[in-house]
PDB file of C-alpha atoms in Angstrom:
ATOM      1  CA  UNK M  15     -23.872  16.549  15.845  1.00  0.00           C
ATOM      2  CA  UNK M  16     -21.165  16.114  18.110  1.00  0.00           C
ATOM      3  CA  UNK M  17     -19.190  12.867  18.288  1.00  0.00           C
ATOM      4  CA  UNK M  18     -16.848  11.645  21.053  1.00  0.00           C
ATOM      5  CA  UNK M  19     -13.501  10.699  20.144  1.00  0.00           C
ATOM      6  CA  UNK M  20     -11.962   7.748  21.644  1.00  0.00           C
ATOM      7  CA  UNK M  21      -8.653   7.022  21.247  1.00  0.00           C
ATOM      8  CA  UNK M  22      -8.679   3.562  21.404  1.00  0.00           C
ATOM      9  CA  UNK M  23     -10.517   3.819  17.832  1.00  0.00           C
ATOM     10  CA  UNK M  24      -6.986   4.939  16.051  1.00  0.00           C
ATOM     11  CA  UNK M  25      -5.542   1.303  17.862  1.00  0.00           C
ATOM     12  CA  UNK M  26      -8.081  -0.563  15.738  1.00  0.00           C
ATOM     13  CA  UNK M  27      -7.369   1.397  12.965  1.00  0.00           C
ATOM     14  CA  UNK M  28      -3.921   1.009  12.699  1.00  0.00           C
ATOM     15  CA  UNK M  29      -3.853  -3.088  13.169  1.00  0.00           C
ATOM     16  CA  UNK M  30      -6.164  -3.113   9.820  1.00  0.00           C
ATOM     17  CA  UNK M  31      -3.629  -0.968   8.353  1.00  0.00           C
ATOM     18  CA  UNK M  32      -0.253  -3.428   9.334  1.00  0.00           C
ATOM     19  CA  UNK M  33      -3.201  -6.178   8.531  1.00  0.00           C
ATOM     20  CA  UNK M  34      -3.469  -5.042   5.201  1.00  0.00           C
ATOM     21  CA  UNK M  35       0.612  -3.996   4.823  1.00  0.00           C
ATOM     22  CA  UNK M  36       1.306  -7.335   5.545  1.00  0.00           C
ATOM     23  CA  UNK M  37      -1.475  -9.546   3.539  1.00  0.00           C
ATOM     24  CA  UNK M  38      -0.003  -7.463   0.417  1.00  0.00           C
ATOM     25  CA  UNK M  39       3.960  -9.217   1.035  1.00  0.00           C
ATOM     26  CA  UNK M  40       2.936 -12.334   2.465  1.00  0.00           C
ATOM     27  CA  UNK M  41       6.482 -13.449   4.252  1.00  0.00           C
ATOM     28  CA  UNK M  42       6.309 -16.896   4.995  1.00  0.00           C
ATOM     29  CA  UNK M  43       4.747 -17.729   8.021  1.00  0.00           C
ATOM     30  CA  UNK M  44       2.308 -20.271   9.577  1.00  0.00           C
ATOM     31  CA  UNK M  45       0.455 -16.792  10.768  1.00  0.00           C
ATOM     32  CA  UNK M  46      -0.624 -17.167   6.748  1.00  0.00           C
ATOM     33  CA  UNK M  47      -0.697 -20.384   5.768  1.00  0.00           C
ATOM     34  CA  UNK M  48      -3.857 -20.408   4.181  1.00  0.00           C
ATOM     35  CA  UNK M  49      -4.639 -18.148   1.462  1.00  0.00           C
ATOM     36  CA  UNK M  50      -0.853 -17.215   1.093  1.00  0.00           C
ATOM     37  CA  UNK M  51       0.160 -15.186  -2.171  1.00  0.00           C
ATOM     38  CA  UNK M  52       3.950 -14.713  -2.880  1.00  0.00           C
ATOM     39  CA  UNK M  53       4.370 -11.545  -4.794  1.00  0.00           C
ATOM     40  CA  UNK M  54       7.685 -11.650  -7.032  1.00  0.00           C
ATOM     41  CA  UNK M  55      10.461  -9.044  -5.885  1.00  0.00           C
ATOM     42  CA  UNK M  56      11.010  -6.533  -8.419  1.00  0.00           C
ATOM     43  CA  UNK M  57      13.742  -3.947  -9.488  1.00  0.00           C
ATOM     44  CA  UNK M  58      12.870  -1.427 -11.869  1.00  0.00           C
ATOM     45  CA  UNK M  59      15.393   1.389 -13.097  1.00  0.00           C
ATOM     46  CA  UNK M  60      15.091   3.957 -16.106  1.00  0.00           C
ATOM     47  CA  UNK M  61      17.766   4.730 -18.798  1.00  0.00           C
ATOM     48  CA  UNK M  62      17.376   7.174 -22.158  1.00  0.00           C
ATOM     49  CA  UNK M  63      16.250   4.713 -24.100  1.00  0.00           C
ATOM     50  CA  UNK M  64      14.250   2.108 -21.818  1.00  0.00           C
ATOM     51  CA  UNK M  65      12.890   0.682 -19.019  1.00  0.00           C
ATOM     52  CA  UNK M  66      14.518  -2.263 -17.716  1.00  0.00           C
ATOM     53  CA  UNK M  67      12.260  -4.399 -15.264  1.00  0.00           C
ATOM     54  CA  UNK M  68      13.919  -7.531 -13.157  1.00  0.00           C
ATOM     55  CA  UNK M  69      11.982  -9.939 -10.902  1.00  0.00           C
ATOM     56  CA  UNK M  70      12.817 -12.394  -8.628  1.00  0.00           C
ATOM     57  CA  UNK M  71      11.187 -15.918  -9.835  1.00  0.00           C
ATOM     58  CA  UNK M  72      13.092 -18.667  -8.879  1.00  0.00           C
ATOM     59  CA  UNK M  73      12.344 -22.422  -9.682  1.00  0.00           C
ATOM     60  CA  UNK M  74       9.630 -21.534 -12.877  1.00  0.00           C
ATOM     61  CA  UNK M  75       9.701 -23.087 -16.238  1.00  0.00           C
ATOM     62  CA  UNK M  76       9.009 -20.481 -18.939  1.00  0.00           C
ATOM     63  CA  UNK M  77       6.099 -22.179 -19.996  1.00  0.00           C
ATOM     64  CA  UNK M  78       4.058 -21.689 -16.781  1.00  0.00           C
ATOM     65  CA  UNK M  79       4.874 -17.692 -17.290  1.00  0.00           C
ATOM     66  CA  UNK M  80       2.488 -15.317 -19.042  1.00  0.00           C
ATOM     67  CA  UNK M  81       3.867 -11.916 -19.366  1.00  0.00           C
ATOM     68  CA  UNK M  82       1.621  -9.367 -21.030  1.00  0.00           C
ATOM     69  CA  UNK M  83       2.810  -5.346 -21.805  1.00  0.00           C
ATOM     70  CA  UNK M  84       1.029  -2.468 -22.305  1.00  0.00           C
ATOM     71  CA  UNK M  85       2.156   1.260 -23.121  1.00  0.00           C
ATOM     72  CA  UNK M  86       2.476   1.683 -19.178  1.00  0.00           C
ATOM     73  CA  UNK M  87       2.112  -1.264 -17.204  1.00  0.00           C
ATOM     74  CA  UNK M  88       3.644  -5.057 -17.356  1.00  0.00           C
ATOM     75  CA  UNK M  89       1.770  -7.841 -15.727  1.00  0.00           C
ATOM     76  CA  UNK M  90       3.140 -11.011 -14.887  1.00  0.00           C
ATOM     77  CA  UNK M  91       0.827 -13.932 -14.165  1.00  0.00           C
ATOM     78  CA  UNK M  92       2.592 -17.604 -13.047  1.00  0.00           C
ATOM     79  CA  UNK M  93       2.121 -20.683 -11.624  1.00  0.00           C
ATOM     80  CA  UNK M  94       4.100 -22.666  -9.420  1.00  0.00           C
ATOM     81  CA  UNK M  95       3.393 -26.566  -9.891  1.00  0.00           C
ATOM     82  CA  UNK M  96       4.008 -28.507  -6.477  1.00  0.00           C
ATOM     83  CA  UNK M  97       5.572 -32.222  -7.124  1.00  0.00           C
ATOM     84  CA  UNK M  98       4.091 -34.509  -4.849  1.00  0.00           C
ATOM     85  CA  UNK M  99       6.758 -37.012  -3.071  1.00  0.00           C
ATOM     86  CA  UNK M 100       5.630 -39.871  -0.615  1.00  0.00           C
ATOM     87  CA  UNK M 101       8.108 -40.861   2.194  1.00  0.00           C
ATOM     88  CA  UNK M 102       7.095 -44.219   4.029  1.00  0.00           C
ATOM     89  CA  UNK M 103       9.579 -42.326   7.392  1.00  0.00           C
ATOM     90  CA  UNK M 104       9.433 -39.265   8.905  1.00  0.00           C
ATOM     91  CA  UNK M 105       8.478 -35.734   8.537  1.00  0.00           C
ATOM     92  CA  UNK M 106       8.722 -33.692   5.475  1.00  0.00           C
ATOM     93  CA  UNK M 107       8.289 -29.923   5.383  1.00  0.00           C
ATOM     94  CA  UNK M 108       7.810 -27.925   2.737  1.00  0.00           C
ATOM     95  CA  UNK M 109       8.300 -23.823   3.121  1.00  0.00           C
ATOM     96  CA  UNK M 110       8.462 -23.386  -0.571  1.00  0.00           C
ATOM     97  CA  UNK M 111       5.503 -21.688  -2.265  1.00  0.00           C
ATOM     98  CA  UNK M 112       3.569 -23.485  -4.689  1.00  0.00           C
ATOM     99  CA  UNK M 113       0.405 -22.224  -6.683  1.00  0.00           C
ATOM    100  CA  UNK M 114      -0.106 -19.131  -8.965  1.00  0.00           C
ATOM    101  CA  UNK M 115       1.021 -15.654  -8.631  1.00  0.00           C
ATOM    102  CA  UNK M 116       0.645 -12.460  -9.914  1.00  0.00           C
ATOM    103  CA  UNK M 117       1.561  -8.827 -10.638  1.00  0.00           C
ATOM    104  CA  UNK M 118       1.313  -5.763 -12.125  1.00  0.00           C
ATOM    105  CA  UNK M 119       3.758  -3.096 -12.320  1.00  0.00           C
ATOM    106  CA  UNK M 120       3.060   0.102 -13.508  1.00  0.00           C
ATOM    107  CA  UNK M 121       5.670   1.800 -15.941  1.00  0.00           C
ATOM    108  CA  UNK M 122       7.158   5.413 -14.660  1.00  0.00           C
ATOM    109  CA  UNK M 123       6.949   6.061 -18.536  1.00  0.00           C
ATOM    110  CA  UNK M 124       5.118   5.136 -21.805  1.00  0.00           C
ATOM    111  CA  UNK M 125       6.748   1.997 -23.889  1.00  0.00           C
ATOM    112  CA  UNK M 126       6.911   0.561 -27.328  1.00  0.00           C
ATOM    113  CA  UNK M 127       5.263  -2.438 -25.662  1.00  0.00           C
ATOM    114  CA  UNK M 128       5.901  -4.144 -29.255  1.00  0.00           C
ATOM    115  CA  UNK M 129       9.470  -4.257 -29.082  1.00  0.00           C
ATOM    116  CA  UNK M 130       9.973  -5.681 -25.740  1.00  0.00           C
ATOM    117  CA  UNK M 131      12.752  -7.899 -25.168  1.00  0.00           C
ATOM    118  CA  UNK M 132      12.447 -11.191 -22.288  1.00  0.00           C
ATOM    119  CA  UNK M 133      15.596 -13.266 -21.002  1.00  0.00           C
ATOM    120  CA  UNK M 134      14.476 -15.740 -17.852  1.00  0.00           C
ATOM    121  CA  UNK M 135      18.000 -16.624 -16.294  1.00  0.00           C
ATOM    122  CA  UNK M 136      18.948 -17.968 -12.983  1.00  0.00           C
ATOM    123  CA  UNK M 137      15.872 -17.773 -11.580  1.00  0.00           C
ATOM    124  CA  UNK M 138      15.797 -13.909 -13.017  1.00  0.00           C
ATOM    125  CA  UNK M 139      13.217 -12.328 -15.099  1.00  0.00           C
ATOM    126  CA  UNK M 140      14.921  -9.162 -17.346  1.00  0.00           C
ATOM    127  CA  UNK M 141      12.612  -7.213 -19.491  1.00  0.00           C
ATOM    128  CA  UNK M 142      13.715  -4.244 -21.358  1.00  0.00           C
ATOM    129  CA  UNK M 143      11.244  -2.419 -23.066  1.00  0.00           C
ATOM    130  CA  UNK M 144      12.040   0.805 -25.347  1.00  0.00           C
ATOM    131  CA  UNK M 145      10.333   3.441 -24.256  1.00  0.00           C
ATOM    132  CA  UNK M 146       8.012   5.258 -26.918  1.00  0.00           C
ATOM    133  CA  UNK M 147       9.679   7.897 -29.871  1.00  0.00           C
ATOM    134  CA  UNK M 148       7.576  10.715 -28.188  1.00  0.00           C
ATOM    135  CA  UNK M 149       9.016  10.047 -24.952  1.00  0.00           C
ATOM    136  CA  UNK M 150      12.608  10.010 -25.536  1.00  0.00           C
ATOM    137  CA  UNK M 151      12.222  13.180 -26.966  1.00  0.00           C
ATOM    138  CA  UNK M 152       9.998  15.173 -24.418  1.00  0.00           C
ATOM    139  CA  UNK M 153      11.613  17.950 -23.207  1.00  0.00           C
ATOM    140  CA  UNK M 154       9.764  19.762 -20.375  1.00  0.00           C
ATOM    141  CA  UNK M 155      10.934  23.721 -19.577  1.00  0.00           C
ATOM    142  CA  UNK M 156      10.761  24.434 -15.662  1.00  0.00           C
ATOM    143  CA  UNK M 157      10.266  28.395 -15.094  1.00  0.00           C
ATOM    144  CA  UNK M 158      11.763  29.918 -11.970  1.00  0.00           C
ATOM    145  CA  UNK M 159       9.837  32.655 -10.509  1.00  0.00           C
TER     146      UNK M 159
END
């Protein structure tokens, strides 16, 4: 069977694709206002002895975090409560993000996801976790032919 190929097609597939790219960040934007989802920023870098995982949370009380580690992957669930404020003059806008968040990073290496360390400062999430006793100790041998 022979098919016809139309160029036009690869158009329509790349908008889904920048529709999709762009759905996953959501930047703040009246474009998408409804069902907006801010994903927290997040820096991860890799030493000996750990894994040290930052994100970007500003404006959250500890108590509306749950943070939940397993041997390779942290997830981060949250909610942002809004605080409702009447003015009798006026317009008020509001670009901040309010409602629940979250995500799930997975860990370039296995972790003693017991021993995990948290400090929430500044609006800064810092996890270390120790990575696992068989890790630290792998040693992999790379033959050159």
């Amino acid at each position: 069977m022979l098919v016809r190929w139309n160029p036009w097609m690869e158009i329509g597939t790349l908008h889904r694709e920048i529709n999709s790219l762009l759905e996953e960040t959501k930047a703040p934007s009246r474009l998408f206002e409804r069902g907006f989802h801010k994903v927290p920023a997040a820096e991860i870098s890799e030493t000996d002895d750990a894994v040290n995982v930052k994100l970007e949370i500003p404006g959250m009380d500890t108590k509306d975090l749950d943070i939940q580690v397993t041997e390779d992957t942290v997830y981060i669930t949250g909610e942002r409560k809004s605080e409702t404020k009447t003015e009798n003059k006026g317009v008020s806008k509001s670009e901040f993000y309010y409602g629940k968040f979250q995500r799930a990073i997975s860990l370039p290496t296995l972790v003693q996801n017991h021993k995990v360390s948290a400090e929430y400062k500044d609006g800064i999430l810092h996890l270390t976790l120790p990575k696992a006793e068989e890790e630290k100790k792998k040693v992999v041998k790379v033959n050159l032919q």
